[in-house]
Tab-separated table of C-alpha atoms (C1' of nucleotides) in Angstrom:
chain	number	residue	atom	x	y	z
A	1	MET	CA	0.000	0.000	0.000
A	2	GLN	CA	2.676	2.440	1.083
A	3	GLU	CA	4.880	0.976	-1.613
A	4	LYS	CA	2.397	2.131	-4.225
A	5	LEU	CA	2.778	5.710	-3.050
A	6	ARG	CA	6.533	5.454	-2.868
A	7	SER	CA	7.003	3.959	-6.294
A	8	HIS	CA	4.569	6.496	-7.696
A	9	ILE	CA	6.578	9.399	-6.308
A	10	GLU	CA	9.841	7.794	-7.332
A	11	THR	CA	8.837	7.704	-10.976
A	12	ILE	CA	9.610	11.438	-10.686
A	13	VAL	CA	11.978	11.989	-7.743
A	14	PRO	CA	14.027	9.483	-5.720
A	15	LEU	CA	13.479	9.514	-1.946
A	16	THR	CA	15.546	8.419	1.041
A	17	ASN	CA	13.857	6.143	3.564
A	18	ASP	CA	13.682	8.985	6.045
A	19	GLU	CA	12.072	11.293	3.561
A	20	PHE	CA	9.512	8.720	2.614
A	21	SER	CA	8.695	7.911	6.244
A	22	PHE	CA	8.097	11.560	6.880
A	23	ILE	CA	5.929	11.937	3.797
A	24	LEU	CA	3.930	8.848	4.655
A	25	SER	CA	3.304	10.158	8.170
A	26	LEU	CA	1.398	13.064	6.610
A	27	PHE	CA	-1.178	10.770	4.973
A	28	THR	CA	-4.194	9.027	6.469
A	29	VAL	CA	-5.384	5.681	5.145
A	30	LYS	CA	-9.102	5.560	4.380
A	31	ARG	CA	-11.268	2.699	3.143
A	32	PHE	CA	-14.578	3.101	1.350
A	33	LYS	CA	-17.192	0.690	-0.004
A	34	ARG	CA	-18.615	0.714	-3.511
A	35	ASN	CA	-21.090	3.603	-3.958
A	36	GLU	CA	-19.890	5.444	-0.852
A	37	PHE	CA	-19.274	9.166	-1.178
A	38	ILE	CA	-15.812	10.465	-0.313
A	39	ILE	CA	-16.751	14.062	-1.055
A	40	GLN	CA	-20.289	15.397	-1.277
A	41	GLU	CA	-21.290	18.578	-3.052
A	42	GLY	CA	-21.740	21.416	-0.578
A	43	GLU	CA	-19.488	19.989	2.108
A	44	SER	CA	-15.971	21.197	2.804
A	45	VAL	CA	-13.073	19.284	1.314
A	46	ARG	CA	-10.430	18.361	3.827
A	47	TYR	CA	-8.348	16.002	1.742
A	48	ALA	CA	-6.701	15.377	-1.567
A	49	TYR	CA	-6.572	11.646	-2.212
A	50	PHE	CA	-4.039	9.272	-3.671
A	51	VAL	CA	-5.841	6.162	-4.893
A	52	VAL	CA	-4.187	2.943	-3.748
A	53	SER	CA	-6.815	0.594	-5.144
A	54	GLY	CA	-10.339	0.766	-6.468
A	55	LEU	CA	-12.065	3.243	-8.755
A	56	LEU	CA	-13.584	6.684	-8.217
A	57	LYS	CA	-15.681	9.106	-10.200
A	58	LEU	CA	-15.593	12.878	-9.784
A	59	THR	CA	-18.978	14.270	-10.751
A	60	TYR	CA	-20.846	17.509	-11.220
A	61	THR	CA	-24.626	17.566	-10.984
A	62	ASP	CA	-26.295	20.333	-12.987
A	63	ASP	CA	-29.469	22.252	-12.160
A	64	SER	CA	-31.627	19.733	-13.994
A	65	GLY	CA	-30.224	16.994	-11.753
A	66	ARG	CA	-28.193	15.384	-14.504
A	67	GLU	CA	-24.863	13.978	-13.371
A	68	HIS	CA	-21.724	14.608	-15.428
A	69	ILE	CA	-18.461	12.767	-14.846
A	70	VAL	CA	-15.498	15.130	-14.757
A	71	SER	CA	-12.977	12.339	-14.334
A	72	PHE	CA	-12.366	8.789	-13.260
A	73	ALA	CA	-9.541	7.977	-10.858
A	74	MET	CA	-7.928	4.583	-10.571
A	75	GLU	CA	-4.823	3.197	-8.883
A	76	GLU	CA	-1.975	5.680	-8.584
A	77	TRP	CA	-4.032	8.706	-9.485
A	78	TRP	CA	-4.685	11.754	-7.382
A	79	GLU	CA	-8.201	13.015	-7.021
A	80	SER	CA	-10.274	15.596	-5.163
A	81	ASP	CA	-12.391	18.632	-5.828
A	82	PHE	CA	-9.128	20.533	-6.141
A	83	GLN	CA	-10.771	23.911	-6.465
A	84	ALA	CA	-12.498	23.439	-3.116
A	85	PHE	CA	-9.446	21.744	-1.607
A	86	PHE	CA	-6.972	24.488	-2.465
A	87	LYS	CA	-9.304	27.408	-1.852
A	88	GLN	CA	-10.826	25.758	1.227
A	89	THR	CA	-14.350	26.338	0.005
A	90	LYS	CA	-17.394	24.063	-0.263
A	91	ALA	CA	-17.289	21.312	-2.849
A	92	SER	CA	-19.087	21.931	-6.138
A	93	MET	CA	-18.447	18.326	-7.137
A	94	SER	CA	-18.867	14.922	-5.564
A	95	LEU	CA	-16.341	12.119	-5.363
A	96	GLN	CA	-17.863	8.654	-5.226
A	97	CYS	CA	-16.580	5.077	-5.293
A	98	LEU	CA	-17.432	2.843	-8.237
A	99	GLU	CA	-15.641	-0.017	-6.480
A	100	ASP	CA	-14.443	-0.715	-2.951
A	101	THR	CA	-11.539	1.677	-2.658
A	102	ILE	CA	-8.507	2.422	-0.506
A	103	VAL	CA	-7.061	5.929	-0.577
A	104	LEU	CA	-4.372	7.906	1.197
A	105	GLY	CA	-5.711	11.303	2.256
A	106	LEU	CA	-3.608	14.447	2.564
A	107	THR	CA	-4.875	17.619	4.238
A	108	LEU	CA	-3.981	21.029	2.816
A	109	GLU	CA	-1.893	21.687	5.937
A	110	ASN	CA	0.074	18.518	5.355
A	111	TYR	CA	0.296	19.227	1.644
A	112	GLU	CA	1.982	22.502	2.468
A	113	GLU	CA	4.134	20.966	5.165
A	114	MET	CA	5.272	18.367	2.671
A	115	SER	CA	6.176	20.924	0.043
A	116	LEU	CA	7.958	23.110	2.616
A	117	LYS	CA	9.964	20.425	4.390
A	118	VAL	CA	10.782	18.108	1.523
A	119	GLU	CA	12.350	20.132	-1.253
A	120	LYS	CA	12.071	17.421	-3.850
A	121	MET	CA	8.349	17.181	-3.404
A	122	ARG	CA	7.888	20.610	-4.906
A	123	ILE	CA	9.360	19.333	-8.116
A	124	PHE	CA	7.084	16.334	-7.895
A	125	LEU	CA	4.016	18.453	-7.232
A	126	ILE	CA	4.763	20.778	-10.133
A	127	LYS	CA	5.072	17.797	-12.456
A	128	MET	CA	1.853	16.229	-11.209
A	129	SER	CA	-0.028	19.445	-11.591
A	130	ASN	CA	1.350	20.036	-15.061
A	131	ALA	CA	0.369	16.525	-16.066
A	132	GLY	CA	-3.158	17.133	-14.820
A	133	PHE	CA	-3.360	20.421	-16.660
A	134	ILE	CA	-2.149	18.904	-19.919
A	135	ALA	CA	-4.593	16.001	-19.620
A	136	SER	CA	-7.495	18.391	-19.016
A	137	GLN	CA	-6.509	20.482	-21.969
A	138	GLN	CA	-6.517	17.445	-24.203
A	139	ARG	CA	-9.949	16.522	-22.971
A	140	ILE	CA	-11.079	20.025	-23.951
A	141	VAL	CA	-9.584	19.582	-27.409
A	142	SER	CA	-11.390	16.285	-27.755
A	143	LEU	CA	-14.712	17.803	-26.677
A	144	LEU	CA	-14.269	20.659	-29.155
A	145	THR	CA	-12.981	18.552	-32.019
A	146	ASN	CA	-14.590	15.119	-31.965
A	147	ASN	CA	-18.239	14.175	-32.115
A	148	ALA	CA	-19.714	11.737	-29.610
A	149	LYS	CA	-18.926	8.602	-31.594
A	150	GLU	CA	-15.336	9.676	-32.195
A	151	ARG	CA	-14.871	10.390	-28.504
A	152	TYR	CA	-16.305	6.981	-27.713
A	153	GLU	CA	-13.966	5.183	-30.090
A	154	LYS	CA	-10.949	7.166	-28.974
A	155	MET	CA	-11.665	6.254	-25.385
A	156	LEU	CA	-12.181	2.603	-26.239
A	157	LYS	CA	-8.716	2.630	-27.768
A	158	SER	CA	-6.995	4.662	-25.058
A	159	TYR	CA	-8.516	3.074	-21.954
A	160	PRO	CA	-9.843	-0.371	-22.870
A	161	ALA	CA	-9.427	-1.467	-19.235
A	162	LEU	CA	-11.933	1.119	-18.052
A	163	PHE	CA	-14.640	-0.405	-20.261
A	164	GLN	CA	-14.558	-3.567	-18.171
A	165	ARG	CA	-14.938	-1.632	-14.954
A	166	VAL	CA	-17.581	1.043	-15.521
A	167	SER	CA	-21.161	0.842	-16.778
A	168	LYS	CA	-22.187	2.375	-20.081
A	169	THR	CA	-24.275	4.851	-18.150
A	170	GLN	CA	-21.111	6.104	-16.453
A	171	LEU	CA	-19.211	6.162	-19.718
A	172	ALA	CA	-21.956	8.215	-21.307
A	173	ALA	CA	-21.837	10.720	-18.445
A	174	TYR	CA	-18.086	11.040	-18.980
A	175	LEU	CA	-18.254	11.388	-22.754
A	176	GLY	CA	-21.032	13.965	-22.645
A	177	VAL	CA	-23.586	11.892	-24.541
A	178	SER	CA	-26.880	10.285	-23.555
A	179	ARG	CA	-26.937	6.658	-22.447
A	180	GLU	CA	-29.191	5.730	-25.364
A	181	THR	CA	-27.026	7.330	-28.010
A	182	LEU	CA	-23.901	5.701	-26.594
A	183	SER	CA	-25.678	2.370	-26.630
A	184	ARG	CA	-26.158	2.681	-30.373
A	185	PHE	CA	-22.424	3.144	-30.971
A	186	SER	CA	-21.374	-0.328	-29.892
A	187	SER	CA	-24.024	-1.999	-32.063
B	1	MET	CA	7.186	45.656	-18.814
B	2	GLN	CA	9.387	43.918	-16.303
B	3	GLU	CA	7.183	45.401	-13.615
B	4	LYS	CA	4.256	43.448	-14.992
B	5	LEU	CA	6.125	40.194	-14.491
B	6	ARG	CA	7.288	41.176	-11.046
B	7	SER	CA	3.907	42.261	-9.769
B	8	HIS	CA	2.390	39.132	-11.269
B	9	ILE	CA	4.796	36.878	-9.389
B	10	GLU	CA	4.434	38.920	-6.229
B	11	THR	CA	0.706	38.308	-6.070
B	12	ILE	CA	1.880	34.870	-4.899
B	13	VAL	CA	5.416	35.200	-3.479
B	14	PRO	CA	7.417	38.312	-2.535
B	15	LEU	CA	10.819	38.698	-4.192
B	16	THR	CA	14.018	40.556	-3.327
B	17	ASN	CA	15.508	42.785	-6.003
B	18	ASP	CA	18.319	40.325	-6.534
B	19	GLU	CA	15.960	37.433	-6.945
B	20	PHE	CA	13.882	39.331	-9.438
B	21	SER	CA	16.925	40.436	-11.429
B	22	PHE	CA	18.043	36.867	-11.664
B	23	ILE	CA	14.607	35.670	-12.713
B	24	LEU	CA	14.286	38.403	-15.299
B	25	SER	CA	17.669	37.485	-16.768
B	26	LEU	CA	16.222	34.092	-17.687
B	27	PHE	CA	13.550	35.611	-19.932
B	28	THR	CA	13.793	36.944	-23.478
B	29	VAL	CA	11.586	39.793	-24.662
B	30	LYS	CA	9.814	39.127	-27.935
B	31	ARG	CA	7.506	41.302	-29.994
B	32	PHE	CA	4.980	40.058	-32.529
B	33	LYS	CA	2.533	41.706	-34.911
B	34	ARG	CA	-1.163	40.937	-35.199
B	35	ASN	CA	-1.729	37.603	-36.983
B	36	GLU	CA	1.879	36.467	-36.535
B	37	PHE	CA	2.438	32.913	-35.338
B	38	ILE	CA	4.454	32.421	-32.162
B	39	ILE	CA	4.171	28.646	-32.318
B	40	GLN	CA	3.229	26.646	-35.386
B	41	GLU	CA	1.883	23.130	-35.347
B	42	GLY	CA	4.618	20.637	-36.137
B	43	GLU	CA	7.506	22.798	-35.012
B	44	SER	CA	9.354	22.376	-31.744
B	45	VAL	CA	8.397	24.575	-28.830
B	46	ARG	CA	11.331	26.311	-27.238
B	47	TYR	CA	9.503	28.726	-24.960
B	48	ALA	CA	6.713	29.191	-22.488
B	49	TYR	CA	5.444	32.754	-22.707
B	50	PHE	CA	4.327	35.340	-20.211
B	51	VAL	CA	2.096	37.861	-21.974
B	52	VAL	CA	3.041	41.462	-21.204
B	53	SER	CA	0.546	43.058	-23.581
B	54	GLY	CA	-1.648	42.019	-26.470
B	55	LEU	CA	-3.811	38.997	-27.048
B	56	LEU	CA	-3.081	35.430	-28.175
B	57	LYS	CA	-5.069	32.396	-29.212
B	58	LEU	CA	-3.950	28.807	-28.735
B	59	THR	CA	-5.545	26.684	-31.433
B	60	TYR	CA	-5.895	23.119	-32.588
B	61	THR	CA	-6.695	22.369	-36.221
B	62	ASP	CA	-8.523	19.087	-36.805
B	63	ASP	CA	-8.274	16.721	-39.775
B	64	SER	CA	-11.056	18.513	-41.587
B	65	GLY	CA	-9.074	21.752	-41.333
B	66	ARG	CA	-11.411	23.320	-38.800
B	67	GLU	CA	-9.682	25.483	-36.209
B	68	HIS	CA	-10.632	25.183	-32.537
B	69	ILE	CA	-9.537	27.662	-29.902
B	70	VAL	CA	-8.191	25.943	-26.802
B	71	SER	CA	-7.622	29.190	-24.943
B	72	PHE	CA	-7.107	32.903	-25.183
B	73	ALA	CA	-4.211	34.560	-23.373
B	74	MET	CA	-4.136	38.212	-22.448
B	75	GLU	CA	-1.926	40.375	-20.233
B	76	GLU	CA	-0.414	38.540	-17.277
B	77	TRP	CA	-1.260	35.093	-18.525
B	78	TRP	CA	1.114	32.279	-19.342
B	79	GLU	CA	0.708	30.437	-22.583
B	80	SER	CA	2.359	27.813	-24.738
B	81	ASP	CA	1.720	24.356	-26.109
B	82	PHE	CA	2.682	23.088	-22.674
B	83	GLN	CA	2.561	19.458	-23.631
B	84	ALA	CA	5.142	20.048	-26.350
B	85	PHE	CA	7.102	22.481	-24.177
B	86	PHE	CA	7.484	20.157	-21.200
B	87	LYS	CA	7.958	16.964	-23.168
B	88	GLN	CA	10.133	18.694	-25.772
B	89	THR	CA	8.122	17.299	-28.635
B	90	LYS	CA	6.608	18.887	-31.746
B	91	ALA	CA	3.687	21.242	-31.243
B	92	SER	CA	0.213	19.853	-31.857
B	93	MET	CA	-1.219	23.331	-31.456
B	94	SER	CA	-0.503	26.798	-32.811
B	95	LEU	CA	-0.141	30.030	-30.900
B	96	GLN	CA	-1.075	33.126	-32.842
B	97	CYS	CA	-1.458	36.834	-32.129
B	98	LEU	CA	-4.883	38.434	-32.340
B	99	GLU	CA	-3.271	41.807	-31.587
B	100	ASP	CA	0.261	43.188	-31.620
B	101	THR	CA	1.794	41.437	-28.647
B	102	ILE	CA	4.791	41.591	-26.334
B	103	VAL	CA	5.785	38.450	-24.467
B	104	LEU	CA	8.567	37.269	-22.194
B	105	GLY	CA	9.822	33.852	-23.296
B	106	LEU	CA	11.292	31.241	-20.965
B	107	THR	CA	13.094	28.151	-22.232
B	108	LEU	CA	12.640	24.802	-20.474
B	109	GLU	CA	16.270	24.993	-19.373
B	110	ASN	CA	15.683	28.364	-17.770
B	111	TYR	CA	12.381	27.203	-16.351
B	112	GLU	CA	14.222	24.451	-14.537
B	113	GLU	CA	17.076	26.730	-13.551
B	114	MET	CA	14.543	29.128	-12.080
B	115	SER	CA	12.804	26.457	-10.073
B	116	LEU	CA	16.117	25.009	-8.865
B	117	LYS	CA	17.851	28.251	-7.903
B	118	VAL	CA	14.947	30.272	-6.584
B	119	GLU	CA	13.155	28.264	-3.951
B	120	LYS	CA	10.125	30.490	-3.835
B	121	MET	CA	9.462	30.076	-7.502
B	122	ARG	CA	8.587	26.430	-6.976
B	123	ILE	CA	5.722	27.533	-4.785
B	124	PHE	CA	4.735	30.037	-7.447
B	125	LEU	CA	4.913	27.472	-10.229
B	126	ILE	CA	2.814	24.963	-8.310
B	127	LYS	CA	0.147	27.595	-7.741
B	128	MET	CA	0.145	28.673	-11.379
B	129	SER	CA	-0.131	25.127	-12.584
B	130	ASN	CA	-2.909	24.335	-10.129
B	131	ALA	CA	-4.799	27.415	-11.248
B	132	GLY	CA	-4.478	26.322	-14.873
B	133	PHE	CA	-5.641	22.838	-14.042
B	134	ILE	CA	-8.664	24.090	-12.116
B	135	ALA	CA	-9.615	26.491	-14.911
B	136	SER	CA	-9.402	23.711	-17.500
B	137	GLN	CA	-11.511	21.437	-15.380
B	138	GLN	CA	-14.195	24.071	-15.140
B	139	ARG	CA	-14.164	24.492	-18.871
B	140	ILE	CA	-14.726	20.739	-19.162
B	141	VAL	CA	-17.651	20.974	-16.755
B	142	SER	CA	-19.094	23.783	-18.824
B	143	LEU	CA	-18.713	21.829	-22.072
B	144	LEU	CA	-20.378	18.781	-20.520
B	145	THR	CA	-23.126	20.673	-18.724
B	146	ASN	CA	-24.170	23.699	-20.743
B	147	ASN	CA	-25.474	23.930	-24.276
B	148	ALA	CA	-23.966	26.372	-26.751
B	149	LYS	CA	-26.229	29.277	-25.849
B	150	GLU	CA	-25.614	28.833	-22.115
B	151	ARG	CA	-21.867	28.738	-22.702
B	152	TYR	CA	-22.147	31.901	-24.770
B	153	GLU	CA	-24.087	33.750	-22.095
B	154	LYS	CA	-21.827	32.545	-19.316
B	155	MET	CA	-18.824	33.804	-21.208
B	156	LEU	CA	-20.456	37.124	-21.953
B	157	LYS	CA	-20.941	37.542	-18.209
B	158	SER	CA	-17.533	36.276	-17.122
B	159	TYR	CA	-15.314	37.955	-19.718
B	160	PRO	CA	-17.174	40.935	-21.156
B	161	ALA	CA	-13.845	42.594	-22.018
B	162	LEU	CA	-12.935	39.770	-24.383
B	163	PHE	CA	-16.050	40.442	-26.489
B	164	GLN	CA	-14.634	43.808	-27.470
B	165	ARG	CA	-11.358	42.300	-28.527
B	166	VAL	CA	-12.124	39.126	-30.481
B	167	SER	CA	-14.320	38.472	-33.503
B	168	LYS	CA	-17.430	36.344	-33.271
B	169	THR	CA	-15.722	33.811	-35.482
B	170	GLN	CA	-13.017	33.417	-32.832
B	171	LEU	CA	-15.552	33.267	-30.037
B	172	ALA	CA	-17.442	30.524	-31.865
B	173	ALA	CA	-14.241	28.512	-32.271
B	174	TYR	CA	-13.639	28.847	-28.541
B	175	LEU	CA	-17.175	27.938	-27.484
B	176	GLY	CA	-17.371	24.917	-29.755
B	177	VAL	CA	-20.211	26.183	-31.904
B	178	SER	CA	-20.477	27.242	-35.546
B	179	ARG	CA	-20.124	30.917	-36.434
B	180	GLU	CA	-23.658	30.962	-37.833
B	181	THR	CA	-25.261	29.457	-34.752
B	182	LEU	CA	-23.412	31.833	-32.459
B	183	SER	CA	-24.537	34.734	-34.607
B	184	ARG	CA	-28.153	33.792	-33.917
B	185	PHE	CA	-27.635	34.005	-30.142
B	186	SER	CA	-26.963	37.717	-29.966
B	187	SER	CA	-29.958	38.590	-32.135
C	1	DT	C1'	-32.743	-18.468	-4.253
C	2	DT	C1'	-35.751	-14.960	-5.201
C	3	DC	C1'	-37.292	-10.617	-6.423
C	4	DA	C1'	-36.562	-5.748	-6.953
C	5	DA	C1'	-33.512	-2.603	-8.872
C	6	DT	C1'	-30.293	-1.405	-12.168
C	7	DT	C1'	-28.458	-1.827	-16.718
C	8	DT	C1'	-28.921	-2.191	-21.544
C	9	DG	C1'	-30.874	-2.219	-26.294
C	10	DT	C1'	-33.959	-0.225	-29.523
C	11	DG	C1'	-37.916	2.162	-31.830
C	12	DA	C1'	-40.293	6.695	-32.564
C	13	DT	C1'	-40.054	11.368	-32.389
C	14	DG	C1'	-38.305	16.107	-31.173
C	15	DT	C1'	-34.696	19.620	-31.161
C	16	DA	C1'	-30.261	21.879	-31.088
C	17	DT	C1'	-26.823	22.711	-33.963
C	18	DA	C1'	-24.174	22.146	-38.447
C	19	DT	C1'	-23.890	23.069	-43.110
C	20	DC	C1'	-24.660	25.468	-47.384
C	21	DA	C1'	-25.671	29.596	-49.725
C	22	DC	C1'	-25.916	34.385	-50.268
C	23	DG	C1'	-25.506	39.615	-49.677
C	24	DG	C1'	-24.077	43.657	-47.264
C	25	DC	C1'	-20.800	45.995	-44.523
C	26	DG	C1'	-16.487	47.720	-42.942
C	27	DC	C1'	-11.671	47.796	-42.515
C	28	DA	C1'	-6.881	47.371	-44.108
C	29	DC	C1'	-3.689	47.966	-47.741
C	30	DT	C1'	-2.141	49.974	-51.979
D	1	DA	C1'	-10.197	56.679	-53.106
D	2	DG	C1'	-10.799	52.557	-54.422
D	3	DT	C1'	-10.922	47.524	-53.729
D	4	DG	C1'	-10.488	43.114	-51.981
D	5	DC	C1'	-11.191	40.278	-48.256
D	6	DG	C1'	-12.555	38.992	-43.749
D	7	DC	C1'	-16.623	39.683	-40.763
D	8	DC	C1'	-21.433	39.244	-39.803
D	9	DG	C1'	-26.302	38.186	-40.313
D	10	DT	C1'	-29.877	35.201	-42.024
D	11	DG	C1'	-32.726	31.802	-44.705
D	12	DA	C1'	-33.205	26.844	-46.066
D	13	DT	C1'	-32.042	22.357	-45.239
D	14	DA	C1'	-29.528	18.375	-43.187
D	15	DT	C1'	-28.020	15.702	-39.271
D	16	DA	C1'	-26.355	14.346	-34.852
D	17	DC	C1'	-28.039	13.739	-30.726
D	18	DA	C1'	-31.629	14.014	-26.866
D	19	DT	C1'	-35.753	12.491	-25.062
D	20	DC	C1'	-39.526	9.373	-24.230
D	21	DA	C1'	-41.202	4.825	-23.889
D	22	DC	C1'	-40.832	-0.014	-23.095
D	23	DA	C1'	-39.067	-4.716	-22.619
D	24	DA	C1'	-35.254	-8.032	-21.955
D	25	DA	C1'	-31.129	-9.153	-19.488
D	26	DT	C1'	-28.271	-8.760	-15.533
D	27	DT	C1'	-27.139	-7.806	-10.967
D	28	DG	C1'	-27.225	-7.590	-6.089
D	29	DA	C1'	-29.198	-7.595	-1.592
D	30	DA	C1'	-32.255	-10.152	1.747
DNA sequence: TTCAATTTGTGATGTATATCACGGCGCACT
DNA sequence: AGTGCGCCGTGATATACATCACAAATTGAA
């Protein structure tokens, strides 16, 4: 479990045992069951989460009550309502488990402690954040450029594993297409 | 000109004169005319740019030749094809001036030098990157949640200044709607 | 194991938006 | 002072996709 975090960080920066022990001490292990909410819209967001195992969806529910999936998070991804986390405001999104899930939670205080005390982690955090930014930007390009069927096929190619793990309803909510229309793509 | 960069950085972290001089020495001033390309698709991307004055568009051209605007950048924004910049690969996007523009360019080498030598700048860079990530994620939410007219009206409210500066054609390419359809919104 | 709830496919129809086609208007460049 | 070209509006038509409705298949909780 801890090894997952360590090897994840060490894909970017090497750590001494002492450094890693310190870093680890800043995290809290949390376990959730399938369908449980980790973050609920309107509540405050105390943690950013590193996913050890399981699968999460980050969702936004619009005025009409329709749920849109902003992102999925699987093993070795970071997830939270980062806007609410960093600005310490109420969540505008929800974070919910699609499978039983184990995460490591990091408070904003500990996030800042980590980046103050462990120099290397700043480099790591910059790289993580840049990677997230670049991924979001590519999602924007895809939403602007490709129609629903193209987005579906692109995703099927890029993340075939996800198709085994999430329902078509969830996929549709991620791709920005209705369940029925998505259903007609596969056939 | 330099003051713009300094005050921009100091909204996040204060700097000594020496620190700022050093930082400034890592940048190159560049001037471009309206319609000039700063980055062209397919070329390598040597710089990330801080916009001192003017207005830029970051665009992606799809297979059918249609141009989509990924983002606008005005004074005190950072812009580049960051994927290509950080990974040192060929640009998949273009960066073009919508007005005569002055930018400060930073190479990846100097970017890394800056974050190595000036501790505080790592904090700054993390915050910038997080802000970019959060903004992108909200754009995704808007693309998933709102229809074209809602996106148009939201933008009109959020960035009224931009409406004075860019053509409707450009706006349409940013909002992900055809020029003709957008034209029917205002009337 | 059973039964309710969720998931999925599919037809019929409605609607938002794209596409094509055209004309006028204004601005930049010579 | 033209003039050529990008910008903008608008009608007619096409199309991708949403919505509504229903039944079969699958799942999961008691």
